[in-house]
Amino acid sequence: MPIDPTLIAQAAQHLLRGGLVAFPTETVYGLGADAGNGQAVAAIYATKRRPAINPLICHVPDLPAARALADFSPLAERLAAAFWPGPLTLVLPLRPGAGIHPLVTAGLTTIALRCPAHPDAQALLRAVGRPIAAPSANPSGQLSSTRVDHVQRAFSDQPNIVILPDSQSPLGLESTIVDGCGDTPRLLREGAIAREELQELLGGTLLDASAQQSSATGEATLKAPGMMRRHYAPRKPLRLNAHDVRPDEALLAFGANPIAGGVATLNLSDTGNLLEAAANFYAMLHQLDNTAAASIAVMPLPNHGLGRALNDRLARAIAKD
Ligand code: TXA
Ligand code: MG
C-alpha cells in the first residue's frame, strides 16, 4: 500500500527544519538528516552514539543528483546503470563545493552515495529536494532495523525523531559498498547485491576491502571505517557454526533439518533459500535477543551468494572491540 503523501510532506518539512527522520529503504531503515546541515548531521552521530570518524552514506533520488555530488568514472557509471536504483553504495571522489557538510564524510575527500529503490525513500528524497545523509537506524554497533518496531524500540527515548511506517518487506541486509575511486573496483562491504552478481558485470576484476590502491583523489583509499570493528551485535552472546543447542540457548536455524532443543528456535529459511534468510536475518536476531535465553546459537550458513554477507555480519557481531 502506498504511503500517505501527507506523512511524506511532514517528514520532508521536519528534515528541512534540521530534524531527523527514520525511513524505510529496500535494505534496512535509515536515520536521515539534511546532508547540508551540520547540526542535523551531528544529531545523527549523537543519537546513534556513532564515532564521528565513521562517515555516513548520502542518499539521492537518481543518477543526475548523484553526479552533482561526486565524480563518476566510466566504471562508476557502469555500476550505477546496472544497479541503481537499488542496494548498491558507491564510494566516489567528492566534488568540492557540493554542499555536503564535512561531518557526513568524516572529512574524507570521498563520499558514499546510494540511490534507494524503495518507493517511500524515493518519495521522501524527491519531497526534500536535497541529499539525505542516513546511516542504518540503530544504536552504533547494534543490530540493524528492518521493521518499524525495531526503530521505535531503538529510539524510544528520542521523541523528536519522525519515524515513517514500513510498507513492504525489505531485502533485510545493508547495501553492498563498492569503492569506485580507483582503476579497479574494491568491495568494501558485502551486502544485498552478492559478490557474484558484481563479478558477473565487472568480468571478475573486483578487489577485496583489504587491497591497497591509490585513489583518483590521490588519497590512500580507506576501508569502510565502520567495517573494522565490532558491529551488528545482539545484546546476547552469539555462538556460531553450532551443531548442537544447549538447553539455555535460543537457536537461529537454517535449512530443512534444524537441530532440536533450546529455549526457542527460528529458522532463517527451511528451504535453504539465502534471499529469504537475508530478509529474516535481523528480524529473527531481534526476536531471539528478546527471549529468556542466555545466548544465541547459529547454525552454519553457506558461504556463497548472500550467505557471504550474512557470515560477514555474524563474524563482526562476535568480534572484540
Ligand atoms: O543499506 C544501507 O546501506 C543502509 C541504508 C539506510 O541505506 N545504510 C547503512 O549505513 O548501512 P551505515 O552507516 O550503517 O553504513 C555505512 C558504511 C559504514 O561502514 C561507513 O564506514 C561506510 O559506509 N562509508 C561511508 N562513507 C564512506 C567513505 N567515504 N569511504 C569509505 N566508507 C564509507
Ligand atoms: Mg549500520
Short mmCIF file of C-alpha atoms and ligand atoms in Angstrom, two decimals:
data_model
loop_
_atom_site.label_atom_id
_atom_site.label_comp_id
_atom_site.label_asym_id
_atom_site.label_seq_id
_atom_site.Cartn_x
_atom_site.Cartn_y
_atom_site.Cartn_z
CA MET A 1 0.00 0.00 0.00
CA PRO A 2 1.47 3.40 -0.92
CA ILE A 3 2.35 5.67 1.99
CA ASP A 4 0.05 8.61 2.88
CA PRO A 5 1.54 11.62 0.99
CA THR A 6 0.90 13.92 3.99
CA LEU A 7 3.30 11.78 6.06
CA ILE A 8 5.97 12.27 3.40
CA ALA A 9 5.31 16.05 3.28
CA GLN A 10 5.53 16.32 7.09
CA ALA A 11 8.72 14.24 7.19
CA ALA A 12 10.26 16.39 4.44
CA GLN A 13 9.44 19.58 6.39
CA HIS A 14 10.97 18.05 9.52
CA LEU A 15 14.20 17.31 7.60
CA LEU A 16 14.34 20.81 6.10
CA ARG A 17 14.00 22.27 9.62
CA GLY A 18 17.01 20.21 10.75
CA GLY A 19 15.13 17.27 12.27
CA LEU A 20 15.83 13.54 11.98
CA VAL A 21 13.57 11.15 10.08
CA ALA A 22 13.76 7.35 10.18
CA PHE A 23 12.61 5.99 6.83
CA PRO A 24 12.35 2.55 5.24
CA THR A 25 14.61 1.56 2.35
CA GLU A 26 14.69 -1.74 0.47
CA THR A 27 17.65 -2.81 2.64
CA VAL A 28 17.24 -1.59 6.25
CA TYR A 29 15.77 1.53 7.89
CA GLY A 30 17.85 4.70 7.63
CA LEU A 31 18.11 7.53 10.17
CA GLY A 32 18.19 10.59 7.93
CA ALA A 33 19.20 14.24 8.13
CA ASP A 34 19.69 17.03 5.57
CA ALA A 35 23.24 16.33 4.37
CA GLY A 36 24.00 20.06 4.14
CA ASN A 37 23.00 20.84 7.72
CA GLY A 38 25.90 20.26 10.13
CA GLN A 39 23.79 20.42 13.27
CA ALA A 40 21.31 17.91 11.91
CA VAL A 41 24.10 15.56 10.85
CA ALA A 42 25.74 15.96 14.26
CA ALA A 43 22.43 14.88 15.80
CA ILE A 44 22.65 11.58 13.87
CA TYR A 45 26.05 10.83 15.39
CA ALA A 46 24.81 11.79 18.88
CA THR A 47 21.58 9.80 18.59
CA LYS A 48 23.35 6.66 17.38
CA ARG A 49 26.36 7.23 19.65
CA ARG A 50 28.40 6.74 16.49
CA PRO A 51 32.10 7.66 16.41
CA ALA A 52 32.46 10.79 14.29
CA ILE A 53 35.28 9.18 12.29
CA ASN A 54 32.77 6.79 10.69
CA PRO A 55 31.26 8.54 7.64
CA LEU A 56 27.62 8.33 6.56
CA ILE A 57 26.01 7.26 3.29
CA CYS A 58 24.37 10.06 1.34
CA HIS A 59 21.05 9.16 -0.33
CA VAL A 60 19.93 10.68 -3.63
CA PRO A 61 16.84 10.12 -5.79
CA ASP A 62 18.64 9.48 -9.09
CA LEU A 63 21.89 9.47 -11.04
CA PRO A 64 21.86 13.20 -12.02
CA ALA A 65 21.57 14.13 -8.33
CA ALA A 66 24.50 11.81 -7.58
CA ARG A 67 26.62 13.28 -10.39
CA ALA A 68 26.21 16.73 -8.78
CA LEU A 69 27.95 15.42 -5.65
CA ALA A 70 30.73 13.16 -6.92
CA ASP A 71 32.93 12.48 -9.93
CA PHE A 72 31.71 9.44 -11.82
CA SER A 73 34.34 7.44 -13.69
CA PRO A 74 33.19 5.18 -16.56
CA LEU A 75 33.35 2.30 -14.09
CA ALA A 76 31.08 4.12 -11.62
CA GLU A 77 28.66 4.94 -14.45
CA ARG A 78 28.53 1.28 -15.40
CA LEU A 79 27.83 0.16 -11.83
CA ALA A 80 25.14 2.81 -11.34
CA ALA A 81 23.49 1.93 -14.66
CA ALA A 82 23.37 -1.73 -13.64
CA PHE A 83 22.25 -1.46 -10.02
CA TRP A 84 20.54 1.92 -9.39
CA PRO A 85 18.03 2.48 -8.04
CA GLY A 86 18.89 -0.38 -5.71
CA PRO A 87 21.05 -1.70 -2.87
CA LEU A 88 24.46 -0.57 -4.16
CA THR A 89 26.50 2.18 -2.47
CA LEU A 90 29.33 3.75 -4.46
CA VAL A 91 32.29 5.47 -2.79
CA LEU A 92 33.50 8.17 -5.19
CA PRO A 93 35.59 11.36 -5.17
CA LEU A 94 33.55 14.15 -3.56
CA ARG A 95 33.07 17.24 -5.72
CA PRO A 96 34.38 20.33 -3.95
CA GLY A 97 31.55 22.77 -3.28
CA ALA A 98 28.89 20.04 -3.47
CA GLY A 99 27.25 21.43 -0.34
CA ILE A 100 27.72 18.29 1.73
CA HIS A 101 28.64 19.04 5.35
CA PRO A 102 32.11 17.58 6.16
CA LEU A 103 30.64 15.65 9.10
CA VAL A 104 28.80 13.45 6.56
CA THR A 105 32.07 12.26 5.03
CA ALA A 106 34.01 12.49 8.30
CA GLY A 107 36.31 14.93 6.50
CA LEU A 108 37.28 12.47 3.72
CA THR A 109 37.67 13.55 0.11
CA THR A 110 35.34 10.73 -0.92
CA ILE A 111 31.60 10.29 -0.45
CA ALA A 112 29.43 7.17 -0.23
CA LEU A 113 26.36 7.55 -2.47
CA ARG A 114 23.26 5.42 -2.66
CA CYS A 115 20.09 5.72 -4.75
CA PRO A 116 17.46 3.60 -2.97
CA ALA A 117 14.67 1.86 -4.87
CA HIS A 118 12.11 1.83 -2.04
CA PRO A 119 9.12 3.99 -3.12
CA ASP A 120 8.83 5.72 0.28
CA ALA A 121 12.54 6.58 0.34
CA GLN A 122 12.20 7.86 -3.23
CA ALA A 123 9.13 9.94 -2.31
CA LEU A 124 10.94 11.44 0.68
CA LEU A 125 14.08 12.29 -1.34
CA ARG A 126 12.01 13.97 -4.03
CA ALA A 127 9.91 15.90 -1.48
CA VAL A 128 13.02 17.18 0.31
CA GLY A 129 14.89 18.02 -2.89
CA ARG A 130 18.22 17.68 -1.08
CA PRO A 131 20.56 14.75 -0.40
CA ILE A 132 19.80 12.88 2.82
CA ALA A 133 22.64 11.54 4.95
CA ALA A 134 21.46 8.33 6.59
CA PRO A 135 23.21 5.53 8.40
CA SER A 136 21.23 2.49 9.46
CA ALA A 137 18.63 3.36 12.12
CA ASN A 138 20.11 1.56 15.12
CA PRO A 139 22.41 2.48 18.00
CA SER A 140 26.02 2.21 16.81
CA GLY A 141 27.31 -1.37 16.78
CA GLN A 142 23.93 -2.99 17.36
CA LEU A 143 21.50 -4.92 15.16
CA SER A 144 20.14 -3.03 12.16
CA SER A 145 16.42 -2.26 11.98
CA THR A 146 14.35 -3.88 9.25
CA ARG A 147 10.91 -3.10 10.71
CA VAL A 148 9.30 -0.03 12.22
CA ASP A 149 9.04 -1.61 15.69
CA HIS A 150 12.83 -2.15 15.74
CA VAL A 151 13.30 1.59 15.14
CA GLN A 152 10.68 2.55 17.73
CA ARG A 153 12.36 0.36 20.34
CA ALA A 154 15.87 1.58 19.47
CA PHE A 155 14.94 5.27 19.78
CA SER A 156 12.09 5.16 22.31
CA ASP A 157 13.80 7.91 24.33
CA GLN A 158 14.06 10.24 21.29
CA PRO A 159 10.58 11.73 20.74
CA ASN A 160 11.86 14.25 18.17
CA ILE A 161 12.62 11.62 15.53
CA VAL A 162 9.86 11.27 12.94
CA ILE A 163 9.51 7.57 12.09
CA LEU A 164 7.83 6.58 8.82
CA PRO A 165 5.82 3.33 8.79
CA ASP A 166 7.07 0.26 6.90
CA SER A 167 5.06 -0.62 3.85
CA GLN A 168 6.81 -3.58 2.24
CA SER A 169 9.16 -6.34 3.32
CA PRO A 170 12.77 -5.33 2.82
CA LEU A 171 15.74 -7.28 1.43
CA GLY A 172 16.87 -7.17 5.05
CA LEU A 173 20.59 -6.67 4.56
CA GLU A 174 22.53 -3.42 4.11
CA SER A 175 23.64 -2.24 0.67
CA THR A 176 26.79 -3.60 -0.93
CA ILE A 177 29.51 -0.92 -0.84
CA VAL A 178 31.95 -0.60 -3.74
CA ASP A 179 34.87 1.81 -3.83
CA GLY A 180 34.85 3.18 -7.37
CA CYS A 181 37.64 5.75 -6.88
CA GLY A 182 40.49 3.76 -8.34
CA ASP A 183 41.03 1.96 -11.62
CA THR A 184 39.77 -1.34 -10.21
CA PRO A 185 36.61 -1.56 -8.07
CA ARG A 186 37.00 -2.66 -4.46
CA LEU A 187 34.30 -4.42 -2.49
CA LEU A 188 34.23 -2.56 0.85
CA ARG A 189 31.15 -4.24 2.34
CA GLU A 190 29.36 -7.41 1.31
CA GLY A 191 25.64 -6.74 1.19
CA ALA A 192 22.32 -7.16 -0.57
CA ILE A 193 23.94 -7.45 -4.01
CA ALA A 194 26.01 -10.63 -3.97
CA ARG A 195 29.68 -10.53 -4.92
CA GLU A 196 28.92 -12.99 -7.76
CA GLU A 197 26.44 -10.50 -9.28
CA LEU A 198 29.04 -7.74 -9.24
CA GLN A 199 31.68 -10.01 -10.68
CA GLU A 200 29.39 -11.04 -13.49
CA LEU A 201 29.01 -7.40 -14.50
CA LEU A 202 32.66 -6.49 -14.00
CA GLY A 203 34.19 -9.58 -15.53
CA GLY A 204 35.99 -10.73 -12.42
CA THR A 205 38.02 -7.62 -11.60
CA LEU A 206 36.92 -6.95 -8.04
CA LEU A 207 39.40 -6.25 -5.26
CA ASP A 208 38.86 -7.05 -1.59
CA ALA A 209 38.46 -4.35 1.05
CA SER A 210 41.97 -5.07 2.33
CA ALA A 211 43.58 -4.41 -1.07
CA GLN A 212 45.63 -1.24 -1.18
CA GLN A 213 45.16 1.03 -4.12
CA SER A 214 45.83 4.70 -4.70
CA SER A 215 42.65 6.53 -5.49
CA ALA A 216 41.72 9.06 -8.14
CA THR A 217 41.82 11.70 -5.40
CA GLY A 218 45.45 10.89 -4.64
CA GLU A 219 44.47 9.97 -1.08
CA ALA A 220 45.14 6.44 0.09
CA THR A 221 41.75 4.75 -0.16
CA LEU A 222 40.16 3.76 3.11
CA LYS A 223 38.48 0.61 4.15
CA ALA A 224 34.85 1.30 5.07
CA PRO A 225 35.86 2.56 8.52
CA GLY A 226 32.79 1.18 10.27
CA MET A 227 33.55 -2.28 8.94
CA MET A 228 36.66 -2.74 11.03
CA ARG A 229 35.22 -3.04 14.49
CA ARG A 230 32.53 -4.85 16.39
CA HIS A 231 29.21 -4.30 14.68
CA TYR A 232 25.76 -5.75 14.06
CA ALA A 233 25.72 -7.33 17.52
CA PRO A 234 22.72 -8.51 19.51
CA ARG A 235 22.89 -7.99 23.29
CA LYS A 236 23.15 -11.72 23.97
CA PRO A 237 26.35 -13.62 23.15
CA LEU A 238 26.34 -15.49 19.83
CA ARG A 239 27.76 -18.97 19.23
CA LEU A 240 28.43 -19.55 15.53
CA ASN A 241 28.53 -22.75 13.43
CA ALA A 242 26.53 -24.57 16.09
CA HIS A 243 25.89 -28.28 15.57
CA ASP A 244 24.04 -28.63 18.88
CA VAL A 245 21.90 -26.41 21.11
CA ARG A 246 22.33 -26.07 24.84
CA PRO A 247 19.17 -26.11 26.98
CA ASP A 248 19.52 -22.41 27.87
CA GLU A 249 20.23 -21.24 24.30
CA ALA A 250 17.99 -19.91 21.54
CA LEU A 251 18.65 -21.22 18.04
CA LEU A 252 18.88 -19.37 14.74
CA ALA A 253 18.45 -22.27 12.34
CA PHE A 254 18.92 -22.63 8.59
CA GLY A 255 17.65 -25.30 6.25
CA ALA A 256 15.39 -28.32 6.29
CA ASN A 257 16.97 -30.05 9.29
CA PRO A 258 17.17 -27.65 12.24
CA ILE A 259 18.85 -29.02 15.36
CA ALA A 260 16.42 -29.82 18.17
CA GLY A 261 16.46 -28.33 21.69
CA GLY A 262 16.94 -24.94 23.28
CA VAL A 263 14.61 -22.26 24.58
CA ALA A 264 13.33 -21.09 21.19
CA THR A 265 14.08 -21.74 17.52
CA LEU A 266 13.60 -19.51 14.49
CA ASN A 267 14.52 -20.77 11.02
CA LEU A 268 16.03 -18.27 8.56
CA SER A 269 14.79 -20.44 5.68
CA ASP A 270 13.56 -24.00 5.97
CA THR A 271 14.09 -24.44 2.23
CA GLY A 272 17.69 -23.17 2.44
CA ASN A 273 16.89 -20.04 0.39
CA LEU A 274 19.51 -17.34 1.08
CA LEU A 275 17.31 -14.47 -0.15
CA GLU A 276 14.68 -15.50 2.38
CA ALA A 277 17.38 -15.92 5.04
CA ALA A 278 18.68 -12.38 4.42
CA ALA A 279 15.17 -10.94 4.67
CA ASN A 280 14.64 -12.69 8.03
CA PHE A 281 18.13 -12.22 9.45
CA TYR A 282 17.91 -9.05 11.58
CA ALA A 283 14.23 -9.50 12.49
CA MET A 284 14.89 -13.02 13.83
CA LEU A 285 18.00 -11.92 15.73
CA HIS A 286 15.95 -9.11 17.32
CA GLN A 287 13.28 -11.66 18.29
CA LEU A 288 15.73 -14.19 19.77
CA ASP A 289 17.55 -11.37 21.56
CA ASN A 290 14.26 -10.67 23.37
CA THR A 291 13.78 -14.25 24.66
CA ALA A 292 14.88 -15.51 28.08
CA ALA A 293 17.76 -17.48 26.51
CA ALA A 294 21.29 -16.95 27.85
CA SER A 295 22.82 -16.90 24.36
CA ILE A 296 22.01 -17.47 20.69
CA ALA A 297 23.40 -20.43 18.75
CA VAL A 298 23.58 -20.03 14.97
CA MET A 299 23.68 -22.97 12.56
CA PRO A 300 26.28 -22.82 9.76
CA LEU A 301 25.29 -20.77 6.72
CA PRO A 302 26.66 -21.48 3.23
CA ASN A 303 29.41 -19.06 2.24
CA HIS A 304 28.20 -18.08 -1.23
CA GLY A 305 25.77 -15.51 -2.60
CA LEU A 306 24.05 -13.57 0.19
CA GLY A 307 25.36 -16.17 2.66
CA ARG A 308 28.75 -14.44 2.47
CA ALA A 309 27.24 -11.15 3.65
CA LEU A 310 25.36 -12.92 6.46
CA ASN A 311 28.55 -14.68 7.59
CA ASP A 312 30.35 -11.32 7.46
CA ARG A 313 27.73 -9.76 9.79
CA LEU A 314 27.95 -12.73 12.18
CA ALA A 315 31.75 -12.60 12.29
CA ARG A 316 31.63 -8.88 13.14
CA ALA A 317 28.96 -9.43 15.76
CA ILE A 318 31.30 -11.71 17.74
CA ALA A 319 34.41 -9.58 17.15
CA LYS A 320 36.03 -7.96 20.17
CA ASP A 321 36.04 -4.14 20.18
O1 TXA B 1 21.68 -0.27 3.12
C1 TXA B 1 22.37 0.64 3.59
O2 TXA B 1 23.49 0.94 3.13
C2 TXA B 1 21.79 1.44 4.77
C3 TXA B 1 20.57 2.22 4.28
C4 TXA B 1 19.96 3.06 5.37
O3 TXA B 1 20.94 2.98 3.17
N1 TXA B 1 22.78 2.30 5.34
C5 TXA B 1 23.83 1.85 6.06
O4 TXA B 1 24.63 2.86 6.63
O5 TXA B 1 24.07 0.67 6.22
P1 TXA B 1 25.73 2.60 7.75
O6 TXA B 1 26.15 3.94 8.24
O7 TXA B 1 25.21 1.68 8.75
O8 TXA B 1 26.93 2.02 6.96
C6 TXA B 1 27.65 2.83 6.06
C7 TXA B 1 29.04 2.30 5.83
C8 TXA B 1 29.92 2.46 7.05
O9 TXA B 1 30.65 1.26 7.23
C9 TXA B 1 30.86 3.60 6.64
O10 TXA B 1 32.10 3.49 7.24
C10 TXA B 1 30.92 3.43 5.14
O11 TXA B 1 29.62 3.09 4.78
N2 TXA B 1 31.29 4.68 4.45
C11 TXA B 1 30.59 5.82 4.37
N3 TXA B 1 31.27 6.76 3.69
C12 TXA B 1 32.43 6.19 3.29
C13 TXA B 1 33.56 6.64 2.55
N4 TXA B 1 33.65 7.87 2.05
N5 TXA B 1 34.59 5.77 2.35
C14 TXA B 1 34.52 4.51 2.83
N6 TXA B 1 33.46 4.03 3.54
C15 TXA B 1 32.44 4.86 3.77
MG MG B 2 24.96 0.33 10.20
#
